[in-house]
């Protein structure tokens, strides 16, 4: 297995007085795509925010073998790109300016964007099929258009490690398929992708699946492993079934009367 791109040893994480995460030890190998899944409120976003260094936790997170706190801020921001769930802000910015924010860690202080920055922004907009949105303000976009612009901002960072919380929110099926192709291309190019997904059928296409339930890591394994499927079924109270369909794993909701 590849050396870990990220290693999270989190004894606990709290929001206010409430303990959200309990004893999570997760090593995410480089050059793979890991999906983090689990029921609503399980702690997936909290875990991803701890891994990104956005939420303090009791424990340690290593990025490429070095503690997050030991990275120079700009170098870390070039290495670890982040897309949060329901991100707000920047409403008055044009889409192209939002995507240019992804270039900030590459740019000299107060310097104008370079040709390379413009090329990266243009490529990211093209990959997310939102070049035609570049002059529109974020506030004027639909949910799916906005999400594609924010994904383009993430891509413009050209980071080795990408963290995404519910990246498929508001995306229609063609754009979900584009996102999937983009993730596969990133991973083929050596990047590490970690995405929280509530679309189980997408998550089952990731290389690895980490199952979070009630603030604990209950399983971490390959997408086709029977133990991974059992852990998913258990985390969702026996209310899903996982079947192979045309070479892919498909999770189907089960009626309560069929639950085990
Ligand atoms: P998930 O992403 O798996 O749906 P979260 O990590 O967002 O779950 O939340 C985990 C738990 O923490 C939930 O019970 C949620 O209600 C709680 N929580 C999240 N954010 C806050 C907050 N700002 N204040 C209080 N509780 C929160
Ligand atoms: Mg969440």
Tab-separated table of C-alpha atoms and ligand atoms in Angstrom:
chain	number	residue	atom	x	y	z
A	1	UNK	CA	0.000	0.000	0.000
A	2	UNK	CA	1.182	3.546	-0.747
A	3	UNK	CA	2.523	5.697	2.089
A	4	UNK	CA	-0.286	7.662	3.701
A	5	UNK	CA	-1.016	11.118	2.321
A	6	UNK	CA	-2.979	11.784	5.483
A	7	UNK	CA	-2.874	10.189	8.880
A	8	UNK	CA	-5.483	11.230	11.407
A	9	UNK	CA	-5.146	10.056	14.983
A	10	UNK	CA	-7.970	11.890	16.671
A	11	UNK	CA	-8.729	10.956	20.256
A	12	UNK	CA	-11.630	13.386	20.432
A	13	UNK	CA	-13.176	16.417	18.769
A	14	UNK	CA	-15.753	18.658	20.384
A	15	UNK	CA	-18.197	21.229	19.095
A	16	UNK	CA	-18.995	23.418	22.066
A	17	UNK	CA	-19.346	21.084	25.019
A	18	UNK	CA	-20.444	18.172	22.873
A	19	UNK	CA	-18.048	15.405	21.986
A	20	UNK	CA	-18.468	14.554	18.306
A	21	UNK	CA	-15.535	12.246	17.455
A	22	UNK	CA	-14.286	9.278	19.471
A	23	UNK	CA	-10.893	7.647	18.951
A	24	UNK	CA	-10.518	7.827	15.166
A	25	UNK	CA	-7.330	6.385	13.671
A	26	UNK	CA	-7.396	6.681	9.900
A	27	UNK	CA	-4.534	6.419	7.410
A	28	UNK	CA	-5.396	7.499	3.883
A	29	UNK	CA	-2.972	6.153	1.287
A	30	UNK	CA	-1.605	8.526	-1.353
A	31	UNK	CA	-2.808	8.241	-4.920
A	32	UNK	CA	-6.202	6.846	-4.001
A	33	UNK	CA	-9.746	8.086	-3.684
A	34	UNK	CA	-11.402	7.496	-0.325
A	35	UNK	CA	-15.096	8.091	0.290
A	36	UNK	CA	-16.208	8.875	3.841
A	37	UNK	CA	-19.772	7.722	4.402
A	38	UNK	CA	-22.197	7.281	7.256
A	39	UNK	CA	-25.608	8.367	8.490
A	40	UNK	CA	-26.639	12.005	8.884
A	41	UNK	CA	-24.964	13.534	11.898
A	42	UNK	CA	-22.383	10.731	12.183
A	43	UNK	CA	-19.509	13.227	12.302
A	44	UNK	CA	-18.263	13.050	8.704
A	45	UNK	CA	-17.994	16.822	8.208
A	46	UNK	CA	-16.435	17.191	11.648
A	47	UNK	CA	-13.820	14.581	10.774
A	48	UNK	CA	-13.012	16.214	7.438
A	49	UNK	CA	-12.680	19.624	9.115
A	50	UNK	CA	-10.272	18.122	11.662
A	51	UNK	CA	-8.248	16.537	8.853
A	52	UNK	CA	-8.135	19.908	7.075
A	53	UNK	CA	-6.939	21.617	10.238
A	54	UNK	CA	-10.062	23.782	10.348
A	55	UNK	CA	-11.352	22.388	13.635
A	56	UNK	CA	-9.047	21.820	16.596
A	57	UNK	CA	-9.035	18.275	17.909
A	58	UNK	CA	-7.309	16.199	20.529
A	59	UNK	CA	-4.804	14.236	18.524
A	60	UNK	CA	-2.630	14.672	15.507
A	61	UNK	CA	-3.089	14.916	11.762
A	62	UNK	CA	-0.097	14.260	9.503
A	63	UNK	CA	-0.110	15.560	5.943
A	64	UNK	CA	2.501	13.760	3.832
A	65	UNK	CA	4.179	12.649	7.033
A	66	UNK	CA	4.399	16.123	8.603
A	67	UNK	CA	2.076	17.441	11.335
A	68	UNK	CA	-0.358	20.027	9.976
A	69	UNK	CA	0.914	22.605	12.459
A	70	UNK	CA	4.483	22.173	11.203
A	71	UNK	CA	3.657	23.191	7.637
A	72	UNK	CA	4.292	26.765	6.496
A	73	UNK	CA	0.767	28.098	5.878
A	74	UNK	CA	1.128	28.840	2.162
A	75	UNK	CA	2.865	25.585	1.364
A	76	UNK	CA	0.148	23.705	3.213
A	77	UNK	CA	-2.552	25.632	1.337
A	78	UNK	CA	-0.905	24.662	-1.958
A	79	UNK	CA	-0.745	21.017	-0.897
A	80	UNK	CA	-4.151	20.507	0.726
A	81	UNK	CA	-7.209	21.897	-1.077
A	82	UNK	CA	-10.558	22.112	0.649
A	83	UNK	CA	-14.230	22.358	-0.326
A	84	UNK	CA	-16.626	22.605	2.607
A	85	UNK	CA	-20.277	21.678	2.890
A	86	UNK	CA	-22.638	24.614	2.262
A	87	UNK	CA	-19.868	27.167	2.017
A	88	UNK	CA	-21.100	30.740	2.224
A	89	UNK	CA	-19.352	33.991	1.420
A	90	UNK	CA	-17.997	35.802	-1.595
A	91	UNK	CA	-21.521	36.331	-2.913
A	92	UNK	CA	-20.577	39.516	-4.782
A	93	UNK	CA	-17.548	37.979	-6.456
A	94	UNK	CA	-17.630	36.924	-10.071
A	95	UNK	CA	-17.184	33.206	-10.661
A	96	UNK	CA	-13.758	33.734	-12.252
A	97	UNK	CA	-12.617	35.706	-9.178
A	98	UNK	CA	-13.892	32.947	-6.892
A	99	UNK	CA	-11.852	30.401	-8.830
A	100	UNK	CA	-8.823	32.739	-8.736
A	101	UNK	CA	-9.009	32.526	-4.920
A	102	UNK	CA	-7.740	28.975	-5.384
A	103	UNK	CA	-4.515	30.494	-6.726
A	104	UNK	CA	-3.831	32.642	-3.649
A	105	UNK	CA	-1.356	30.193	-2.073
A	106	UNK	CA	0.659	30.293	-5.311
A	107	UNK	CA	0.811	34.059	-5.616
A	108	UNK	CA	3.286	36.526	-4.207
A	109	UNK	CA	1.793	38.873	-1.614
A	110	UNK	CA	-0.384	41.526	-3.355
A	111	UNK	CA	1.011	40.567	-6.759
A	112	UNK	CA	-1.259	40.439	-9.799
A	113	UNK	CA	-2.139	36.976	-11.093
A	114	UNK	CA	0.434	35.538	-13.467
A	115	UNK	CA	-0.243	33.917	-16.829
A	116	UNK	CA	0.063	30.546	-15.071
A	117	UNK	CA	-2.661	31.567	-12.609
A	118	UNK	CA	-4.987	32.519	-15.465
A	119	UNK	CA	-4.261	29.245	-17.246
A	120	UNK	CA	-5.034	27.269	-14.079
A	121	UNK	CA	-8.297	29.163	-13.529
A	122	UNK	CA	-9.350	28.673	-17.124
A	123	UNK	CA	-8.566	24.955	-17.010
A	124	UNK	CA	-10.495	24.516	-13.756
A	125	UNK	CA	-13.514	26.384	-15.140
A	126	UNK	CA	-13.406	24.227	-18.275
A	127	UNK	CA	-13.128	20.982	-16.285
A	128	UNK	CA	-16.198	21.906	-14.241
A	129	UNK	CA	-18.063	23.055	-17.354
A	130	UNK	CA	-18.562	26.546	-16.033
A	131	UNK	CA	-16.605	28.808	-18.341
A	132	UNK	CA	-19.849	30.448	-19.427
A	133	UNK	CA	-20.481	31.414	-15.783
A	134	UNK	CA	-17.180	33.257	-15.328
A	135	UNK	CA	-18.639	36.789	-15.372
A	136	UNK	CA	-21.656	35.950	-13.205
A	137	UNK	CA	-21.746	36.787	-9.523
A	138	UNK	CA	-21.890	33.884	-7.095
A	139	UNK	CA	-25.158	35.172	-5.602
A	140	UNK	CA	-26.835	34.916	-9.031
A	141	UNK	CA	-26.046	31.256	-9.616
A	142	UNK	CA	-28.231	28.195	-9.083
A	143	UNK	CA	-27.173	25.682	-6.436
A	144	UNK	CA	-25.559	23.382	-8.992
A	145	UNK	CA	-23.840	26.206	-10.877
A	146	UNK	CA	-22.467	27.557	-7.618
A	147	UNK	CA	-21.197	24.126	-6.598
A	148	UNK	CA	-19.377	23.732	-9.924
A	149	UNK	CA	-17.681	27.108	-9.460
A	150	UNK	CA	-16.588	26.122	-5.947
A	151	UNK	CA	-15.282	22.813	-7.304
A	152	UNK	CA	-13.373	24.765	-9.953
A	153	UNK	CA	-11.819	26.872	-7.174
A	154	UNK	CA	-10.693	23.644	-5.488
A	155	UNK	CA	-9.186	22.334	-8.740
A	156	UNK	CA	-7.407	25.627	-9.434
A	157	UNK	CA	-5.268	25.049	-6.338
A	158	UNK	CA	-3.666	22.110	-8.187
A	159	UNK	CA	-3.076	20.476	-4.818
A	160	UNK	CA	-1.713	16.975	-4.243
A	161	UNK	CA	-4.389	16.258	-1.649
A	162	UNK	CA	-8.025	17.289	-2.105
A	163	UNK	CA	-10.713	17.203	0.583
A	164	UNK	CA	-14.331	17.636	-0.445
A	165	UNK	CA	-17.415	17.597	1.762
A	166	UNK	CA	-20.509	16.554	-0.203
A	167	UNK	CA	-19.070	17.685	-3.559
A	168	UNK	CA	-22.067	16.332	-5.476
A	169	UNK	CA	-24.590	18.534	-3.660
A	170	UNK	CA	-26.967	20.084	-6.231
A	171	UNK	CA	-25.174	18.501	-9.214
A	172	UNK	CA	-27.331	16.886	-11.875
A	173	UNK	CA	-26.400	13.398	-13.156
A	174	UNK	CA	-24.254	14.585	-16.106
A	175	UNK	CA	-22.252	16.873	-13.838
A	176	UNK	CA	-21.952	14.076	-11.266
A	177	UNK	CA	-20.494	11.886	-14.019
A	178	UNK	CA	-18.071	14.693	-14.962
A	179	UNK	CA	-17.029	14.998	-11.325
A	180	UNK	CA	-16.400	11.249	-11.184
A	181	UNK	CA	-14.244	11.404	-14.321
A	182	UNK	CA	-12.336	14.356	-12.865
A	183	UNK	CA	-11.638	12.516	-9.615
A	184	UNK	CA	-10.452	9.460	-11.515
A	185	UNK	CA	-8.122	11.628	-13.624
A	186	UNK	CA	-6.751	13.368	-10.516
A	187	UNK	CA	-6.045	10.048	-8.824
A	188	UNK	CA	-4.509	8.619	-12.006
A	189	UNK	CA	-2.214	11.656	-11.949
A	190	UNK	CA	-1.066	10.809	-8.415
A	191	UNK	CA	-3.392	13.036	-6.370
A	192	UNK	CA	-5.157	11.870	-3.223
A	193	UNK	CA	-8.883	12.566	-3.009
A	194	UNK	CA	-10.979	12.310	0.132
A	195	UNK	CA	-14.672	13.023	-0.264
A	196	UNK	CA	-17.578	12.854	2.137
A	197	UNK	CA	-20.453	11.494	0.077
A	198	UNK	CA	-24.018	10.688	0.934
A	199	UNK	CA	-24.595	9.240	-2.528
A	200	UNK	CA	-23.724	5.642	-1.629
A	201	UNK	CA	-23.561	4.510	-5.226
A	202	UNK	CA	-20.900	7.118	-5.917
A	203	UNK	CA	-19.093	6.252	-2.698
A	204	UNK	CA	-19.009	2.587	-3.749
A	205	UNK	CA	-17.000	3.639	-6.814
A	206	UNK	CA	-14.220	5.092	-4.674
A	207	UNK	CA	-11.108	2.952	-4.184
A	208	UNK	CA	-11.662	2.835	-0.435
A	209	UNK	CA	-14.590	3.534	1.851
A	210	UNK	CA	-14.361	4.793	5.448
A	211	UNK	CA	-17.576	4.250	7.386
A	212	UNK	CA	-18.317	6.676	10.218
A	213	UNK	CA	-21.107	5.996	12.696
A	214	UNK	CA	-21.834	7.965	15.869
A	215	UNK	CA	-18.476	9.692	15.787
A	216	UNK	CA	-16.465	6.496	15.376
A	217	UNK	CA	-14.631	4.912	12.467
A	218	UNK	CA	-16.355	1.559	12.205
A	219	UNK	CA	-14.643	0.340	9.037
A	220	UNK	CA	-12.092	1.344	6.410
A	221	UNK	CA	-11.624	-0.927	3.441
A	222	UNK	CA	-11.800	-1.467	-0.297
A	223	UNK	CA	-15.053	-0.706	-2.105
A	224	UNK	CA	-15.609	-4.318	-3.176
A	225	UNK	CA	-14.762	-5.938	0.157
A	226	UNK	CA	-17.681	-7.816	1.732
A	227	UNK	CA	-16.659	-6.388	5.135
A	228	UNK	CA	-17.063	-2.890	3.738
A	229	UNK	CA	-20.562	-3.770	2.542
A	230	UNK	CA	-21.477	-5.284	5.905
A	231	UNK	CA	-20.222	-2.195	7.723
A	232	UNK	CA	-22.285	0.047	5.443
A	233	UNK	CA	-25.388	-2.056	5.932
A	234	UNK	CA	-24.930	-2.002	9.705
A	235	UNK	CA	-24.294	1.767	9.788
A	236	UNK	CA	-27.563	2.327	7.941
A	237	UNK	CA	-29.529	0.042	10.267
A	238	UNK	CA	-29.870	-2.749	7.739
A	239	UNK	CA	-31.901	-0.433	5.523
A	240	UNK	CA	-29.717	-0.821	2.428
A	241	UNK	CA	-28.674	-3.790	0.322
A	242	UNK	CA	-25.574	-3.805	-1.890
A	243	UNK	CA	-25.587	-5.730	-5.167
A	244	UNK	CA	-23.219	-6.046	-8.115
A	245	UNK	CA	-24.828	-4.564	-11.219
A	246	UNK	CA	-22.921	-4.470	-14.512
A	247	UNK	CA	-19.525	-4.479	-12.832
A	248	UNK	CA	-20.396	-1.868	-10.190
A	249	UNK	CA	-21.627	-2.030	-6.634
A	250	UNK	CA	-25.085	-0.570	-6.199
A	251	UNK	CA	-26.731	0.224	-2.847
A	252	UNK	CA	-30.505	0.017	-2.813
A	253	UNK	CA	-32.734	1.299	0.011
A	254	UNK	CA	-34.717	-1.423	1.771
A	255	UNK	CA	-38.202	-1.092	3.164
A	256	UNK	CA	-38.381	-1.350	6.939
A	257	UNK	CA	-40.178	-4.702	6.777
A	258	UNK	CA	-37.189	-6.146	4.911
A	259	UNK	CA	-34.673	-4.945	7.460
A	260	UNK	CA	-32.672	-7.681	9.183
B	1	LIG	P1	-22.305	14.640	9.238
B	1	LIG	O1	-21.425	15.462	8.367
B	1	LIG	O2	-21.865	13.221	9.364
B	1	LIG	O3	-23.753	14.709	8.863
B	1	LIG	P2	-21.471	16.517	11.299
B	1	LIG	O4	-20.020	16.246	11.463
B	1	LIG	O5	-21.865	17.743	10.549
B	1	LIG	O6	-22.202	15.215	10.733
B	1	LIG	O7	-22.118	16.628	12.726
B	1	LIG	C1	-21.865	15.677	13.752
B	1	LIG	C2	-22.671	16.046	14.965
B	1	LIG	O8	-22.257	17.303	15.433
B	1	LIG	C3	-24.174	16.141	14.701
B	1	LIG	O9	-24.844	15.554	15.775
B	1	LIG	C4	-24.416	17.615	14.632
B	1	LIG	O10	-25.712	17.898	15.091
B	1	LIG	C5	-23.365	18.164	15.556
B	1	LIG	N1	-22.952	19.514	15.143
B	1	LIG	C6	-22.406	19.863	13.957
B	1	LIG	N2	-22.161	21.188	13.915
B	1	LIG	C7	-22.559	21.679	15.093
B	1	LIG	C8	-22.566	22.979	15.677
B	1	LIG	N3	-22.104	24.044	15.020
B	1	LIG	N4	-23.069	23.098	16.935
B	1	LIG	C9	-23.518	22.027	17.611
B	1	LIG	N5	-23.543	20.784	17.132
B	1	LIG	C10	-23.070	20.602	15.894
B	2	LIG	MG1	-21.798	16.713	6.785
